[in-house]
mmCIF file with all atom_site columns, C-alpha atoms in Angstrom:
data_model
loop_
_atom_site.group_PDB
_atom_site.id
_atom_site.type_symbol
_atom_site.label_atom_id
_atom_site.label_alt_id
_atom_site.label_comp_id
_atom_site.label_asym_id
_atom_site.label_entity_id
_atom_site.label_seq_id
_atom_site.pdbx_PDB_ins_code
_atom_site.Cartn_x
_atom_site.Cartn_y
_atom_site.Cartn_z
_atom_site.occupancy
_atom_site.B_iso_or_equiv
_atom_site.pdbx_formal_charge
_atom_site.auth_seq_id
_atom_site.auth_comp_id
_atom_site.auth_asym_id
_atom_site.auth_atom_id
_atom_site.pdbx_PDB_model_num
ATOM 1   C CA . MET A 1 1   ? 23.597 49.246 9.172   1.00 0.00 ? 976  MET A CA 1
ATOM 2   C CA . ASN A 1 2   ? 22.055 49.443 12.515  1.00 0.00 ? 977  ASN A CA 1
ATOM 3   C CA . GLN A 1 3   ? 21.191 47.065 15.147  1.00 0.00 ? 978  GLN A CA 1
ATOM 4   C CA . LYS A 1 4   ? 18.432 45.846 13.972  1.00 0.00 ? 979  LYS A CA 1
ATOM 5   C CA . LYS A 1 5   ? 19.170 44.756 10.866  1.00 0.00 ? 980  LYS A CA 1
ATOM 6   C CA . ARG A 1 6   ? 22.672 43.408 12.631  1.00 0.00 ? 981  ARG A CA 1
ATOM 7   C CA . LEU A 1 7   ? 20.631 40.989 14.747  1.00 0.00 ? 982  LEU A CA 1
ATOM 8   C CA . ALA A 1 8   ? 18.329 39.802 12.390  1.00 0.00 ? 983  ALA A CA 1
ATOM 9   C CA . ILE A 1 9   ? 21.500 39.184 9.883   1.00 0.00 ? 984  ILE A CA 1
ATOM 10  C CA . PHE A 1 10  ? 22.617 36.887 12.864  1.00 0.00 ? 985  PHE A CA 1
ATOM 11  C CA . ASP A 1 11  ? 19.058 35.464 13.436  1.00 0.00 ? 986  ASP A CA 1
ATOM 12  C CA . ARG A 1 12  ? 19.039 34.748 9.542   1.00 0.00 ? 987  ARG A CA 1
ATOM 13  C CA . LEU A 1 13  ? 22.679 32.726 9.846   1.00 0.00 ? 988  LEU A CA 1
ATOM 14  C CA . ALA A 1 14  ? 21.578 30.463 12.686  1.00 0.00 ? 989  ALA A CA 1
ATOM 15  C CA . GLU A 1 15  ? 18.807 29.637 11.220  1.00 0.00 ? 990  GLU A CA 1
ATOM 16  C CA . ALA A 1 16  ? 19.998 29.055 8.225   1.00 0.00 ? 991  ALA A CA 1
ATOM 17  C CA . ASN A 1 17  ? 23.377 26.292 10.168  1.00 0.00 ? 992  ASN A CA 1
ATOM 18  C CA . PRO A 1 18  ? 22.063 25.875 13.515  1.00 0.00 ? 993  PRO A CA 1
ATOM 19  C CA . HIS A 1 19  ? 24.492 23.757 14.068  1.00 0.00 ? 994  HIS A CA 1
ATOM 20  C CA . PRO A 1 20  ? 28.167 25.114 12.918  1.00 0.00 ? 995  PRO A CA 1
ATOM 21  C CA . ALA A 1 21  ? 30.888 23.632 12.925  1.00 0.00 ? 996  ALA A CA 1
ATOM 22  C CA . THR A 1 22  ? 34.838 23.842 12.015  1.00 0.00 ? 997  THR A CA 1
ATOM 23  C CA . GLU A 1 23  ? 35.984 22.033 9.036   1.00 0.00 ? 998  GLU A CA 1
ATOM 24  C CA . LEU A 1 24  ? 39.012 20.534 10.758  1.00 0.00 ? 999  LEU A CA 1
ATOM 25  C CA . ASN A 1 25  ? 39.092 17.201 11.468  1.00 0.00 ? 1000 ASN A CA 1
ATOM 26  C CA . TYR A 1 26  ? 40.052 15.956 15.765  1.00 0.00 ? 1001 TYR A CA 1
ATOM 27  C CA . SER A 1 27  ? 39.188 14.653 18.526  1.00 0.00 ? 1002 SER A CA 1
ATOM 28  C CA . THR A 1 28  ? 40.944 16.257 21.018  1.00 0.00 ? 1003 THR A CA 1
ATOM 29  C CA . PRO A 1 29  ? 41.172 19.768 22.526  1.00 0.00 ? 1004 PRO A CA 1
ATOM 30  C CA . PHE A 1 30  ? 45.371 19.013 21.816  1.00 0.00 ? 1005 PHE A CA 1
ATOM 31  C CA . GLU A 1 31  ? 44.699 17.428 17.772  1.00 0.00 ? 1006 GLU A CA 1
ATOM 32  C CA . LEU A 1 32  ? 42.669 21.081 17.269  1.00 0.00 ? 1007 LEU A CA 1
ATOM 33  C CA . LEU A 1 33  ? 45.790 23.049 18.243  1.00 0.00 ? 1008 LEU A CA 1
ATOM 34  C CA . ILE A 1 34  ? 47.910 20.838 16.766  1.00 0.00 ? 1009 ILE A CA 1
ATOM 35  C CA . ALA A 1 35  ? 44.948 21.480 13.125  1.00 0.00 ? 1010 ALA A CA 1
ATOM 36  C CA . VAL A 1 36  ? 44.751 25.140 13.768  1.00 0.00 ? 1011 VAL A CA 1
ATOM 37  C CA . VAL A 1 37  ? 48.198 25.569 13.722  1.00 0.00 ? 1012 VAL A CA 1
ATOM 38  C CA . LEU A 1 38  ? 48.737 23.841 10.711  1.00 0.00 ? 1013 LEU A CA 1
ATOM 39  C CA . SER A 1 39  ? 45.547 25.892 8.996   1.00 0.00 ? 1014 SER A CA 1
ATOM 40  C CA . ALA A 1 40  ? 47.391 29.108 8.574   1.00 0.00 ? 1015 ALA A CA 1
ATOM 41  C CA . GLN A 1 41  ? 48.092 30.272 5.411   1.00 0.00 ? 1016 GLN A CA 1
ATOM 42  C CA . ALA A 1 42  ? 46.566 26.834 4.263   1.00 0.00 ? 1017 ALA A CA 1
ATOM 43  C CA . THR A 1 43  ? 42.958 24.750 3.157   1.00 0.00 ? 1018 THR A CA 1
ATOM 44  C CA . ASP A 1 44  ? 41.000 23.154 6.468   1.00 0.00 ? 1019 ASP A CA 1
ATOM 45  C CA . LYS A 1 45  ? 40.889 20.066 3.496   1.00 0.00 ? 1020 LYS A CA 1
ATOM 46  C CA . GLY A 1 46  ? 44.913 19.506 3.191   1.00 0.00 ? 1021 GLY A CA 1
ATOM 47  C CA . VAL A 1 47  ? 44.961 19.811 6.848   1.00 0.00 ? 1022 VAL A CA 1
ATOM 48  C CA . ASN A 1 48  ? 42.244 17.015 7.493   1.00 0.00 ? 1023 ASN A CA 1
ATOM 49  C CA . LYS A 1 49  ? 44.588 14.964 4.950   1.00 0.00 ? 1024 LYS A CA 1
ATOM 50  C CA . ALA A 1 50  ? 48.006 14.729 6.599   1.00 0.00 ? 1025 ALA A CA 1
ATOM 51  C CA . THR A 1 51  ? 46.328 15.260 10.414  1.00 0.00 ? 1026 THR A CA 1
ATOM 52  C CA . ALA A 1 52  ? 43.874 11.640 8.692   1.00 0.00 ? 1027 ALA A CA 1
ATOM 53  C CA . LYS A 1 53  ? 47.626 10.260 8.552   1.00 0.00 ? 1028 LYS A CA 1
ATOM 54  C CA . LEU A 1 54  ? 49.465 11.827 11.598  1.00 0.00 ? 1029 LEU A CA 1
ATOM 55  C CA . PHE A 1 55  ? 46.894 11.621 14.581  1.00 0.00 ? 1030 PHE A CA 1
ATOM 56  C CA . PRO A 1 56  ? 47.040 7.583  14.360  1.00 0.00 ? 1031 PRO A CA 1
ATOM 57  C CA . ILE A 1 57  ? 50.368 8.196  14.535  1.00 0.00 ? 1032 ILE A CA 1
ATOM 58  C CA . ALA A 1 58  ? 50.984 11.003 17.519  1.00 0.00 ? 1033 ALA A CA 1
ATOM 59  C CA . ASN A 1 59  ? 47.739 12.801 18.717  1.00 0.00 ? 1034 ASN A CA 1
ATOM 60  C CA . THR A 1 60  ? 49.917 14.129 22.285  1.00 0.00 ? 1035 THR A CA 1
ATOM 61  C CA . PRO A 1 61  ? 52.249 16.301 23.142  1.00 0.00 ? 1036 PRO A CA 1
ATOM 62  C CA . GLN A 1 62  ? 54.587 13.242 24.496  1.00 0.00 ? 1037 GLN A CA 1
ATOM 63  C CA . ALA A 1 63  ? 53.781 10.970 20.556  1.00 0.00 ? 1038 ALA A CA 1
ATOM 64  C CA . MET A 1 64  ? 54.679 14.581 18.836  1.00 0.00 ? 1039 MET A CA 1
ATOM 65  C CA . LEU A 1 65  ? 58.429 14.686 20.371  1.00 0.00 ? 1040 LEU A CA 1
ATOM 66  C CA . SER A 1 66  ? 58.751 11.344 19.795  1.00 0.00 ? 1041 SER A CA 1
ATOM 67  C CA . LEU A 1 67  ? 58.167 11.284 16.110  1.00 0.00 ? 1042 LEU A CA 1
ATOM 68  C CA . GLY A 1 68  ? 60.564 14.247 16.155  1.00 0.00 ? 1043 GLY A CA 1
ATOM 69  C CA . LEU A 1 69  ? 60.794 17.024 13.684  1.00 0.00 ? 1044 LEU A CA 1
ATOM 70  C CA . GLU A 1 70  ? 61.585 15.131 11.122  1.00 0.00 ? 1045 GLU A CA 1
ATOM 71  C CA . SER A 1 71  ? 59.453 13.010 10.426  1.00 0.00 ? 1046 SER A CA 1
ATOM 72  C CA . LEU A 1 72  ? 56.866 15.505 11.722  1.00 0.00 ? 1047 LEU A CA 1
ATOM 73  C CA . LYS A 1 73  ? 57.952 16.634 8.208   1.00 0.00 ? 1048 LYS A CA 1
ATOM 74  C CA . THR A 1 74  ? 57.211 13.629 5.642   1.00 0.00 ? 1049 THR A CA 1
ATOM 75  C CA . TYR A 1 75  ? 53.367 13.982 7.465   1.00 0.00 ? 1050 TYR A CA 1
ATOM 76  C CA . ILE A 1 76  ? 53.051 17.653 6.883   1.00 0.00 ? 1051 ILE A CA 1
ATOM 77  C CA . GLN A 1 77  ? 55.184 18.234 4.577   1.00 0.00 ? 1052 GLN A CA 1
ATOM 78  C CA . THR A 1 78  ? 52.032 18.825 1.793   1.00 0.00 ? 1053 THR A CA 1
ATOM 79  C CA . ILE A 1 79  ? 50.981 21.695 4.108   1.00 0.00 ? 1054 ILE A CA 1
ATOM 80  C CA . ASN A 1 80  ? 52.690 25.489 3.318   1.00 0.00 ? 1055 ASN A CA 1
ATOM 81  C CA . LEU A 1 81  ? 55.056 26.618 5.428   1.00 0.00 ? 1056 LEU A CA 1
ATOM 82  C CA . TYR A 1 82  ? 55.422 23.636 6.491   1.00 0.00 ? 1057 TYR A CA 1
ATOM 83  C CA . HIS A 1 83  ? 59.413 23.520 8.110   1.00 0.00 ? 1058 HIS A CA 1
ATOM 84  C CA . GLY A 1 84  ? 58.318 26.617 10.640  1.00 0.00 ? 1059 GLY A CA 1
ATOM 85  C CA . LYS A 1 85  ? 54.848 24.872 11.871  1.00 0.00 ? 1060 LYS A CA 1
ATOM 86  C CA . ALA A 1 86  ? 56.748 22.267 12.000  1.00 0.00 ? 1061 ALA A CA 1
ATOM 87  C CA . ALA A 1 87  ? 59.490 23.331 14.714  1.00 0.00 ? 1062 ALA A CA 1
ATOM 88  C CA . ASN A 1 88  ? 56.309 25.435 16.276  1.00 0.00 ? 1063 ASN A CA 1
ATOM 89  C CA . ILE A 1 89  ? 55.298 22.185 16.471  1.00 0.00 ? 1064 ILE A CA 1
ATOM 90  C CA . ILE A 1 90  ? 57.456 20.563 18.475  1.00 0.00 ? 1065 ILE A CA 1
ATOM 91  C CA . LYS A 1 91  ? 58.391 23.309 20.855  1.00 0.00 ? 1066 LYS A CA 1
ATOM 92  C CA . LEU A 1 92  ? 55.028 23.832 21.387  1.00 0.00 ? 1067 LEU A CA 1
ATOM 93  C CA . CYS A 1 93  ? 54.460 20.148 22.590  1.00 0.00 ? 1068 CYS A CA 1
ATOM 94  C CA . GLN A 1 94  ? 57.741 20.600 24.699  1.00 0.00 ? 1069 GLN A CA 1
ATOM 95  C CA . GLN A 1 95  ? 56.102 23.463 26.972  1.00 0.00 ? 1070 GLN A CA 1
ATOM 96  C CA . LEU A 1 96  ? 52.451 22.209 26.998  1.00 0.00 ? 1071 LEU A CA 1
ATOM 97  C CA . LEU A 1 97  ? 54.540 19.115 28.955  1.00 0.00 ? 1072 LEU A CA 1
ATOM 98  C CA . ASP A 1 98  ? 56.918 22.009 30.802  1.00 0.00 ? 1073 ASP A CA 1
ATOM 99  C CA . LYS A 1 99  ? 54.708 23.972 32.186  1.00 0.00 ? 1074 LYS A CA 1
ATOM 100 C CA . HIS A 1 100 ? 50.862 22.488 31.738  1.00 0.00 ? 1075 HIS A CA 1
ATOM 101 C CA . ALA A 1 101 ? 51.094 18.867 32.553  1.00 0.00 ? 1076 ALA A CA 1
ATOM 102 C CA . GLY A 1 102 ? 50.858 18.378 28.387  1.00 0.00 ? 1077 GLY A CA 1
ATOM 103 C CA . GLN A 1 103 ? 47.624 19.823 28.667  1.00 0.00 ? 1078 GLN A CA 1
ATOM 104 C CA . VAL A 1 104 ? 46.547 22.436 26.393  1.00 0.00 ? 1079 VAL A CA 1
ATOM 105 C CA . PRO A 1 105 ? 45.390 25.312 28.482  1.00 0.00 ? 1080 PRO A CA 1
ATOM 106 C CA . GLN A 1 106 ? 42.254 27.399 28.545  1.00 0.00 ? 1081 GLN A CA 1
ATOM 107 C CA . THR A 1 107 ? 42.888 30.246 28.918  1.00 0.00 ? 1082 THR A CA 1
ATOM 108 C CA . ARG A 1 108 ? 43.990 33.273 25.949  1.00 0.00 ? 1083 ARG A CA 1
ATOM 109 C CA . GLU A 1 109 ? 47.790 34.398 27.902  1.00 0.00 ? 1084 GLU A CA 1
ATOM 110 C CA . GLU A 1 110 ? 48.810 30.639 27.940  1.00 0.00 ? 1085 GLU A CA 1
ATOM 111 C CA . LEU A 1 111 ? 46.948 30.249 24.882  1.00 0.00 ? 1086 LEU A CA 1
ATOM 112 C CA . GLU A 1 112 ? 49.277 32.781 23.146  1.00 0.00 ? 1087 GLU A CA 1
ATOM 113 C CA . ALA A 1 113 ? 52.655 31.801 24.783  1.00 0.00 ? 1088 ALA A CA 1
ATOM 114 C CA . LEU A 1 114 ? 52.942 28.494 23.171  1.00 0.00 ? 1089 LEU A CA 1
ATOM 115 C CA . PRO A 1 115 ? 55.350 28.310 19.734  1.00 0.00 ? 1090 PRO A CA 1
ATOM 116 C CA . GLY A 1 116 ? 53.038 29.448 16.899  1.00 0.00 ? 1091 GLY A CA 1
ATOM 117 C CA . VAL A 1 117 ? 49.718 30.574 18.641  1.00 0.00 ? 1092 VAL A CA 1
ATOM 118 C CA . GLY A 1 118 ? 49.026 34.011 17.932  1.00 0.00 ? 1093 GLY A CA 1
ATOM 119 C CA . ARG A 1 119 ? 45.658 35.798 18.933  1.00 0.00 ? 1094 ARG A CA 1
ATOM 120 C CA . LYS A 1 120 ? 43.341 34.143 16.355  1.00 0.00 ? 1095 LYS A CA 1
ATOM 121 C CA . THR A 1 121 ? 44.260 30.647 17.221  1.00 0.00 ? 1096 THR A CA 1
ATOM 122 C CA . ALA A 1 122 ? 43.955 31.131 20.383  1.00 0.00 ? 1097 ALA A CA 1
ATOM 123 C CA . SER A 1 123 ? 40.607 32.319 20.088  1.00 0.00 ? 1098 SER A CA 1
ATOM 124 C CA . VAL A 1 124 ? 39.506 29.312 18.091  1.00 0.00 ? 1099 VAL A CA 1
ATOM 125 C CA . ILE A 1 125 ? 40.631 26.722 20.391  1.00 0.00 ? 1100 ILE A CA 1
ATOM 126 C CA . LEU A 1 126 ? 39.057 28.855 23.504  1.00 0.00 ? 1101 LEU A CA 1
ATOM 127 C CA . ASN A 1 127 ? 35.531 28.744 21.691  1.00 0.00 ? 1102 ASN A CA 1
ATOM 128 C CA . THR A 1 128 ? 35.738 25.410 19.591  1.00 0.00 ? 1103 THR A CA 1
ATOM 129 C CA . ALA A 1 129 ? 37.770 22.937 22.561  1.00 0.00 ? 1104 ALA A CA 1
ATOM 130 C CA . PHE A 1 130 ? 36.379 24.450 25.487  1.00 0.00 ? 1105 PHE A CA 1
ATOM 131 C CA . GLY A 1 131 ? 33.156 26.442 24.426  1.00 0.00 ? 1106 GLY A CA 1
ATOM 132 C CA . GLN A 1 132 ? 33.948 29.732 25.181  1.00 0.00 ? 1107 GLN A CA 1
ATOM 133 C CA . HIS A 1 133 ? 32.669 32.931 23.475  1.00 0.00 ? 1108 HIS A CA 1
ATOM 134 C CA . ALA A 1 134 ? 35.530 33.486 21.583  1.00 0.00 ? 1109 ALA A CA 1
ATOM 135 C CA . ILE A 1 135 ? 35.876 35.623 18.626  1.00 0.00 ? 1110 ILE A CA 1
ATOM 136 C CA . ALA A 1 136 ? 38.452 34.597 15.995  1.00 0.00 ? 1111 ALA A CA 1
ATOM 137 C CA . VAL A 1 137 ? 39.131 37.037 13.293  1.00 0.00 ? 1112 VAL A CA 1
ATOM 138 C CA . ASP A 1 138 ? 40.055 35.212 9.537   1.00 0.00 ? 1113 ASP A CA 1
ATOM 139 C CA . THR A 1 139 ? 39.828 35.996 6.187   1.00 0.00 ? 1114 THR A CA 1
ATOM 140 C CA . HIS A 1 140 ? 37.140 34.861 5.654   1.00 0.00 ? 1115 HIS A CA 1
ATOM 141 C CA . ILE A 1 141 ? 35.350 36.968 8.471   1.00 0.00 ? 1116 ILE A CA 1
ATOM 142 C CA . PHE A 1 142 ? 36.930 39.807 7.758   1.00 0.00 ? 1117 PHE A CA 1
ATOM 143 C CA . ARG A 1 143 ? 34.858 40.050 4.085   1.00 0.00 ? 1118 ARG A CA 1
ATOM 144 C CA . VAL A 1 144 ? 32.732 39.245 5.292   1.00 0.00 ? 1119 VAL A CA 1
ATOM 145 C CA . SER A 1 145 ? 32.507 42.087 8.238   1.00 0.00 ? 1120 SER A CA 1
ATOM 146 C CA . ASN A 1 146 ? 33.985 44.533 6.166   1.00 0.00 ? 1121 ASN A CA 1
ATOM 147 C CA . ARG A 1 147 ? 31.802 43.628 2.797   1.00 0.00 ? 1122 ARG A CA 1
ATOM 148 C CA . THR A 1 148 ? 27.995 43.404 4.608   1.00 0.00 ? 1123 THR A CA 1
ATOM 149 C CA . GLY A 1 149 ? 28.757 45.663 6.952   1.00 0.00 ? 1124 GLY A CA 1
ATOM 150 C CA . ILE A 1 150 ? 28.098 44.117 10.206  1.00 0.00 ? 1125 ILE A CA 1
ATOM 151 C CA . ALA A 1 151 ? 31.218 44.909 11.442  1.00 0.00 ? 1126 ALA A CA 1
ATOM 152 C CA . PRO A 1 152 ? 33.194 47.342 8.687   1.00 0.00 ? 1127 PRO A CA 1
ATOM 153 C CA . GLY A 1 153 ? 37.324 47.279 10.187  1.00 0.00 ? 1128 GLY A CA 1
ATOM 154 C CA . LYS A 1 154 ? 40.212 48.634 8.877   1.00 0.00 ? 1129 LYS A CA 1
ATOM 155 C CA . ASN A 1 155 ? 42.833 45.445 10.898  1.00 0.00 ? 1130 ASN A CA 1
ATOM 156 C CA . VAL A 1 156 ? 41.684 42.072 12.357  1.00 0.00 ? 1131 VAL A CA 1
ATOM 157 C CA . ARG A 1 157 ? 41.384 43.382 15.612  1.00 0.00 ? 1132 ARG A CA 1
ATOM 158 C CA . GLU A 1 158 ? 39.047 46.263 14.422  1.00 0.00 ? 1133 GLU A CA 1
ATOM 159 C CA . VAL A 1 159 ? 36.909 44.165 13.407  1.00 0.00 ? 1134 VAL A CA 1
ATOM 160 C CA . GLU A 1 160 ? 36.718 41.690 16.323  1.00 0.00 ? 1135 GLU A CA 1
ATOM 161 C CA . ARG A 1 161 ? 36.494 44.539 19.048  1.00 0.00 ? 1136 ARG A CA 1
ATOM 162 C CA . LYS A 1 162 ? 33.240 45.662 16.969  1.00 0.00 ? 1137 LYS A CA 1
ATOM 163 C CA . LEU A 1 163 ? 31.721 41.834 16.496  1.00 0.00 ? 1138 LEU A CA 1
ATOM 164 C CA . GLU A 1 164 ? 32.028 41.511 20.685  1.00 0.00 ? 1139 GLU A CA 1
ATOM 165 C CA . LYS A 1 165 ? 29.971 44.589 20.964  1.00 0.00 ? 1140 LYS A CA 1
ATOM 166 C CA . TRP A 1 166 ? 27.779 44.156 18.683  1.00 0.00 ? 1141 TRP A CA 1
ATOM 167 C CA . VAL A 1 167 ? 26.944 40.417 18.725  1.00 0.00 ? 1142 VAL A CA 1
ATOM 168 C CA . PRO A 1 168 ? 24.135 38.913 21.112  1.00 0.00 ? 1143 PRO A CA 1
ATOM 169 C CA . GLU A 1 169 ? 24.716 36.603 24.034  1.00 0.00 ? 1144 GLU A CA 1
ATOM 170 C CA . LYS A 1 170 ? 22.669 33.639 22.321  1.00 0.00 ? 1145 LYS A CA 1
ATOM 171 C CA . HIS A 1 171 ? 25.207 34.106 19.203  1.00 0.00 ? 1146 HIS A CA 1
ATOM 172 C CA . ARG A 1 172 ? 28.544 34.781 21.139  1.00 0.00 ? 1147 ARG A CA 1
ATOM 173 C CA . LYS A 1 173 ? 28.915 31.115 20.707  1.00 0.00 ? 1148 LYS A CA 1
ATOM 174 C CA . ASP A 1 174 ? 28.812 30.268 17.506  1.00 0.00 ? 1149 ASP A CA 1
ATOM 175 C CA . ILE A 1 175 ? 29.204 33.532 15.538  1.00 0.00 ? 1150 ILE A CA 1
ATOM 176 C CA . HIS A 1 176 ? 32.759 32.183 14.395  1.00 0.00 ? 1151 HIS A CA 1
ATOM 177 C CA . HIS A 1 177 ? 32.152 29.441 12.941  1.00 0.00 ? 1152 HIS A CA 1
ATOM 178 C CA . LEU A 1 178 ? 28.618 31.334 11.138  1.00 0.00 ? 1153 LEU A CA 1
ATOM 179 C CA . LEU A 1 179 ? 30.724 33.592 9.483   1.00 0.00 ? 1154 LEU A CA 1
ATOM 180 C CA . ILE A 1 180 ? 33.517 31.518 8.557   1.00 0.00 ? 1155 ILE A CA 1
ATOM 181 C CA . LEU A 1 181 ? 31.212 28.967 6.312   1.00 0.00 ? 1156 LEU A CA 1
ATOM 182 C CA . HIS A 1 182 ? 28.536 31.488 4.785   1.00 0.00 ? 1157 HIS A CA 1
ATOM 183 C CA . GLY A 1 183 ? 32.041 33.936 3.906   1.00 0.00 ? 1158 GLY A CA 1
ATOM 184 C CA . ARG A 1 184 ? 33.485 30.353 2.238   1.00 0.00 ? 1159 ARG A CA 1
ATOM 185 C CA . TYR A 1 185 ? 30.822 28.934 0.478   1.00 0.00 ? 1160 TYR A CA 1
ATOM 186 C CA . THR A 1 186 ? 28.527 32.291 -0.052  1.00 0.00 ? 1161 THR A CA 1
ATOM 187 C CA . CYS A 1 187 ? 29.965 35.289 0.449   1.00 0.00 ? 1162 CYS A CA 1
ATOM 188 C CA . ILE A 1 188 ? 32.711 33.980 -0.950  1.00 0.00 ? 1163 ILE A CA 1
ATOM 189 C CA . ALA A 1 189 ? 36.071 36.580 -2.090  1.00 0.00 ? 1164 ALA A CA 1
ATOM 190 C CA . ARG A 1 190 ? 35.806 36.667 -5.887  1.00 0.00 ? 1165 ARG A CA 1
ATOM 191 C CA . LYS A 1 191 ? 32.341 37.139 -6.613  1.00 0.00 ? 1166 LYS A CA 1
ATOM 192 C CA . PRO A 1 192 ? 29.187 36.555 -3.544  1.00 0.00 ? 1167 PRO A CA 1
ATOM 193 C CA . LYS A 1 193 ? 26.751 34.401 -4.695  1.00 0.00 ? 1168 LYS A CA 1
ATOM 194 C CA . CYS A 1 194 ? 23.416 37.133 -3.690  1.00 0.00 ? 1169 CYS A CA 1
ATOM 195 C CA . PRO A 1 195 ? 20.934 35.149 -5.376  1.00 0.00 ? 1170 PRO A CA 1
ATOM 196 C CA . VAL A 1 196 ? 21.396 31.810 -2.796  1.00 0.00 ? 1171 VAL A CA 1
ATOM 197 C CA . CYS A 1 197 ? 22.421 34.789 -0.057  1.00 0.00 ? 1172 CYS A CA 1
ATOM 198 C CA . VAL A 1 198 ? 19.939 34.198 3.220   1.00 0.00 ? 1173 VAL A CA 1
ATOM 199 C CA . ILE A 1 199 ? 20.955 37.484 4.399   1.00 0.00 ? 1174 ILE A CA 1
ATOM 200 C CA . GLU A 1 200 ? 21.145 38.978 0.279   1.00 0.00 ? 1175 GLU A CA 1
ATOM 201 C CA . ASP A 1 201 ? 18.340 42.090 1.455   1.00 0.00 ? 1176 ASP A CA 1
ATOM 202 C CA . LEU A 1 202 ? 19.978 43.322 4.778   1.00 0.00 ? 1177 LEU A CA 1
ATOM 203 C CA . CYS A 1 203 ? 24.104 43.253 2.890   1.00 0.00 ? 1178 CYS A CA 1
ATOM 204 C CA . GLU A 1 204 ? 24.726 47.191 2.291   1.00 0.00 ? 1179 GLU A CA 1
ATOM 205 C CA . TYR A 1 205 ? 27.232 45.402 -0.185  1.00 0.00 ? 1180 TYR A CA 1
ATOM 206 C CA . LYS A 1 206 ? 26.942 47.889 -3.038  1.00 0.00 ? 1181 LYS A CA 1
ATOM 207 C CA . GLU A 1 207 ? 27.394 45.631 -6.429  1.00 0.00 ? 1182 GLU A CA 1
ATOM 208 C CA . LYS A 1 208 ? 25.717 42.303 -6.089  1.00 0.00 ? 1183 LYS A CA 1
ATOM 209 C CA . THR A 1 209 ? 25.710 39.998 -8.212  1.00 0.00 ? 1184 THR A CA 1
ATOM 210 C CA . THR A 1 210 ? 23.045 38.126 -9.795  1.00 0.00 ? 1185 THR A CA 1
ATOM 211 C CA . ASP A 1 211 ? 24.290 35.525 -11.946 1.00 0.00 ? 1186 ASP A CA 1
ATOM 212 C CA . LEU A 1 212 ? 24.664 32.628 -9.741  1.00 0.00 ? 1187 LEU A CA 1
ATOM 213 C CA . ALA A 1 213 ? 25.449 30.838 -12.613 1.00 0.00 ? 1188 ALA A CA 1
ATOM 214 C CA . GLU A 1 214 ? 28.920 33.039 -13.066 1.00 0.00 ? 1189 GLU A CA 1
ATOM 215 C CA . ASN A 1 215 ? 30.079 33.060 -9.452  1.00 0.00 ? 1190 ASN A CA 1
ATOM 216 C CA . GLU A 1 216 ? 29.720 28.866 -9.735  1.00 0.00 ? 1191 GLU A CA 1
ATOM 217 C CA . MET A 1 217 ? 32.085 29.184 -12.741 1.00 0.00 ? 1192 MET A CA 1
ATOM 218 C CA . ILE A 1 218 ? 34.966 31.149 -10.369 1.00 0.00 ? 1193 ILE A CA 1
ATOM 219 C CA . SER A 1 219 ? 36.779 29.423 -7.782  1.00 0.00 ? 1194 SER A CA 1
ATOM 220 C CA . ARG A 1 220 ? 40.509 31.735 -8.163  1.00 0.00 ? 1195 ARG A CA 1
ATOM 221 C CA . PRO A 1 221 ? 40.068 34.155 -5.062  1.00 0.00 ? 1196 PRO A CA 1
ATOM 222 C CA . ALA A 1 222 ? 40.400 38.506 -6.918  1.00 0.00 ? 1197 ALA A CA 1
ATOM 223 C CA . ARG A 1 223 ? 44.103 39.351 -6.596  1.00 0.00 ? 1198 ARG A CA 1
ATOM 224 C CA . ASN A 1 224 ? 42.503 43.294 -4.755  1.00 0.00 ? 1199 ASN A CA 1
ATOM 225 C CA . SER A 1 225 ? 40.569 40.302 -1.912  1.00 0.00 ? 1200 SER A CA 1
ATOM 226 C CA . PRO A 1 226 ? 41.843 41.191 2.137   1.00 0.00 ? 1201 PRO A CA 1
ATOM 227 C CA . ARG A 1 227 ? 45.194 38.934 2.861   1.00 0.00 ? 1202 ARG A CA 1
ATOM 228 C CA . LEU A 1 228 ? 45.649 38.022 6.217   1.00 0.00 ? 1203 LEU A CA 1
ATOM 229 C CA . VAL A 1 229 ? 47.610 36.207 7.685   1.00 0.00 ? 1204 VAL A CA 1
ATOM 230 C CA . GLU A 1 230 ? 47.141 36.304 11.437  1.00 0.00 ? 1205 GLU A CA 1
ATOM 231 C CA . SER A 1 231 ? 47.748 33.038 14.032  1.00 0.00 ? 1206 SER A CA 1
#
């Protein structure tokens, strides 16, 4: 993999999906923050189903605190790890009120100081809510980066550093969503859909698939596929 090929990959992904966006439903930075906290080890679809009922009741830090811990749990109980997430959300809301006048901060340091918010979550908020060129590496991006060869790394930070080095400025804002959506729908975990992939000829994956019909039957991730736990 060389930089010329990387640039071609980024360009093709952008051309195929010129307006990539998160699949989490939100209308304010606070709603996005809560949705991203809930999305750890959960699907966007599951989070959206829960927040569709939660946000009309509580979509500000004060409203969430007024709702209370136990009531919050009833809204998010279908989401994995909801007990811990609910506790973090209550603490997070209190900290937003105490230190940030109820507003979501716009710096990585302040975001990562919030309960339940790690580097990946902070990067998503900086990029999606505030338009900063932060690259959040989740399981999909980690897999795509390693499988294609565009930014191979043994861990999330190594992949992130390489993407930051090699992604050109024109793609920095959208690269997170371009890669995550490519990994979610085309470069899937068990058997990637190579026959319909727009970067198939540029990708350096050595075990490319040829039977799309077989791919369509696969829904479970491979047991040996990368599993990352990162907030």
